[in-house]
mmCIF file of C-alpha atoms in Angstrom:
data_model
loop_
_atom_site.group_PDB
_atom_site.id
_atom_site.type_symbol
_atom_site.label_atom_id
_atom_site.label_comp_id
_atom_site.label_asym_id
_atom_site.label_seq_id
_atom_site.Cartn_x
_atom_site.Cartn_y
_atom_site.Cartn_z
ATOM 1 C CA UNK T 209 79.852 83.109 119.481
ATOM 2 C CA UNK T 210 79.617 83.889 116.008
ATOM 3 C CA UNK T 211 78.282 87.282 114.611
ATOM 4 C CA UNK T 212 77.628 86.648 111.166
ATOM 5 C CA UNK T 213 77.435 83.610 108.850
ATOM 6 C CA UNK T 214 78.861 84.225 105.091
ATOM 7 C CA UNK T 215 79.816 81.636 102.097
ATOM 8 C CA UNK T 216 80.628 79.256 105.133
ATOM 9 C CA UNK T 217 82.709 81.634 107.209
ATOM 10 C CA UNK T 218 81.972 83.960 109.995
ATOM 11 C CA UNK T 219 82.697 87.269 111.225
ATOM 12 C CA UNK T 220 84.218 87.068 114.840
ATOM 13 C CA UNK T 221 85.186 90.325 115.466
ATOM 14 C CA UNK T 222 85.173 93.790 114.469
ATOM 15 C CA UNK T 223 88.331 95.624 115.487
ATOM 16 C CA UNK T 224 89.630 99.539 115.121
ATOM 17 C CA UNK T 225 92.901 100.242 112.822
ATOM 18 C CA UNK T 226 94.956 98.639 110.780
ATOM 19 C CA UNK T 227 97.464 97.728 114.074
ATOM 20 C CA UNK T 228 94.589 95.580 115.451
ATOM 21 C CA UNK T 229 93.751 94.296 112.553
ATOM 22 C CA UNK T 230 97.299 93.206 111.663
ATOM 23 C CA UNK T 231 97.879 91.981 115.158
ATOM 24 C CA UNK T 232 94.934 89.640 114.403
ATOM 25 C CA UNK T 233 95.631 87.994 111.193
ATOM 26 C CA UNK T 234 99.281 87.806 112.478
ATOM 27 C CA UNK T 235 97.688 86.101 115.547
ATOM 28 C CA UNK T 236 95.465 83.770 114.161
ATOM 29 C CA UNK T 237 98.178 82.796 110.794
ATOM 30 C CA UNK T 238 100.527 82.042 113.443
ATOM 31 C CA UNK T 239 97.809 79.287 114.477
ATOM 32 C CA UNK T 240 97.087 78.077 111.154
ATOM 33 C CA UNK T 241 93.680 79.430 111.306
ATOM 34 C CA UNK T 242 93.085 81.036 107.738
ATOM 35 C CA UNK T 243 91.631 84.902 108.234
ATOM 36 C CA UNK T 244 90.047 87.157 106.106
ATOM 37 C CA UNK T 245 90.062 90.969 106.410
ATOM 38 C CA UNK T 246 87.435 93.104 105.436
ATOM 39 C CA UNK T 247 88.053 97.176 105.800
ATOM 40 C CA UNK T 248 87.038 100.318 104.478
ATOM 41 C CA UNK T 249 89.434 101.418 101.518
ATOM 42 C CA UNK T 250 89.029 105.162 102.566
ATOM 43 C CA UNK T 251 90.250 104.088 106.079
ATOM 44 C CA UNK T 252 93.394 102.731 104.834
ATOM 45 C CA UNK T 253 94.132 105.211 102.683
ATOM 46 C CA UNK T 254 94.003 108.139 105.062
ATOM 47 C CA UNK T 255 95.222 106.048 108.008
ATOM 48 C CA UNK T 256 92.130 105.920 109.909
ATOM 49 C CA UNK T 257 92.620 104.215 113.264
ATOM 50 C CA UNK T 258 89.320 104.975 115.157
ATOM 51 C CA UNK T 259 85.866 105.501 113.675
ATOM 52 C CA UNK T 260 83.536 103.711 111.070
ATOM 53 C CA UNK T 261 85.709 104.069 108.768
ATOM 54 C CA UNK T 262 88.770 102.749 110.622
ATOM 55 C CA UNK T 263 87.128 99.515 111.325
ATOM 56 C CA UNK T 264 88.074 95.973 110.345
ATOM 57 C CA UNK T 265 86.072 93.103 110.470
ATOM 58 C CA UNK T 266 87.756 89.986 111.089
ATOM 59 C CA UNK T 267 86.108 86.785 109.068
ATOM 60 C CA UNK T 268 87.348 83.041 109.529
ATOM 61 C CA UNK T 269 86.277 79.478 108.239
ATOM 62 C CA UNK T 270 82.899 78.343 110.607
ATOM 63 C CA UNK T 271 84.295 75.352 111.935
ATOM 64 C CA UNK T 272 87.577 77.298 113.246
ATOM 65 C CA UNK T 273 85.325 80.523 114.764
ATOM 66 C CA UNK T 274 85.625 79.413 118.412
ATOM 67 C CA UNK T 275 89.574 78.535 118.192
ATOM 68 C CA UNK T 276 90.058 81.778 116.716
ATOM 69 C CA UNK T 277 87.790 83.714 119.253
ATOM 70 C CA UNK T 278 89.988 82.073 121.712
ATOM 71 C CA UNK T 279 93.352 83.532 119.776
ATOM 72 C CA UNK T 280 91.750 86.924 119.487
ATOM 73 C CA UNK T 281 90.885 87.290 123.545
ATOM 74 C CA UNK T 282 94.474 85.918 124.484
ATOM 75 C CA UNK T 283 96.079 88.682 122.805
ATOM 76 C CA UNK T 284 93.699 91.021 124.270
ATOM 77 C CA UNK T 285 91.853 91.939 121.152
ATOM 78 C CA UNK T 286 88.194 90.198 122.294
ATOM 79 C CA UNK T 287 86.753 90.064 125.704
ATOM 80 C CA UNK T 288 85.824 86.621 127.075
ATOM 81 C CA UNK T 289 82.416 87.936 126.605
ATOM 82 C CA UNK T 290 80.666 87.684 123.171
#
């Protein structure tokens, strides 16, 4: 289930690094599910992968949160639970 309800999209996940971050919006491009990728400039910059500032929260259209919960948990980035 969604987290958070923005402009008509939703935030599905929040993940740790730029690795799971790019592993998502590879994931969920790959099935045409548009993705937008909100993270901490600082963490990028000094190549933060764990902590507050390290992590990325992962924002898609409303209507297409459920499809891309169910990318996200079959590459292992989600659990099944919300």
């Amino acid at each position: 289930t969604a987290l958070k309800l923005t402009n008509g999209i939703v935030l599905i996940a929040v993940v740790d690094g730029p690795l799971a971050s790019g592993m998502a919006r590879a994931a969920l491009e790959a099935a045409d599910i548009p993705v937008l990728i909100k993270q901490d400039s600082a963490g990028v910059i000094y190549g933060l992968t764990v902590g507050a500032l390290a992590a990325a929260e992962i924002w898609v259209p409303a209507a297409l949160a459920e499809r891309a919960r169910s990318v996200l948990i079959g590459i292992g980035l989600l659990d099944e639970t919300p």
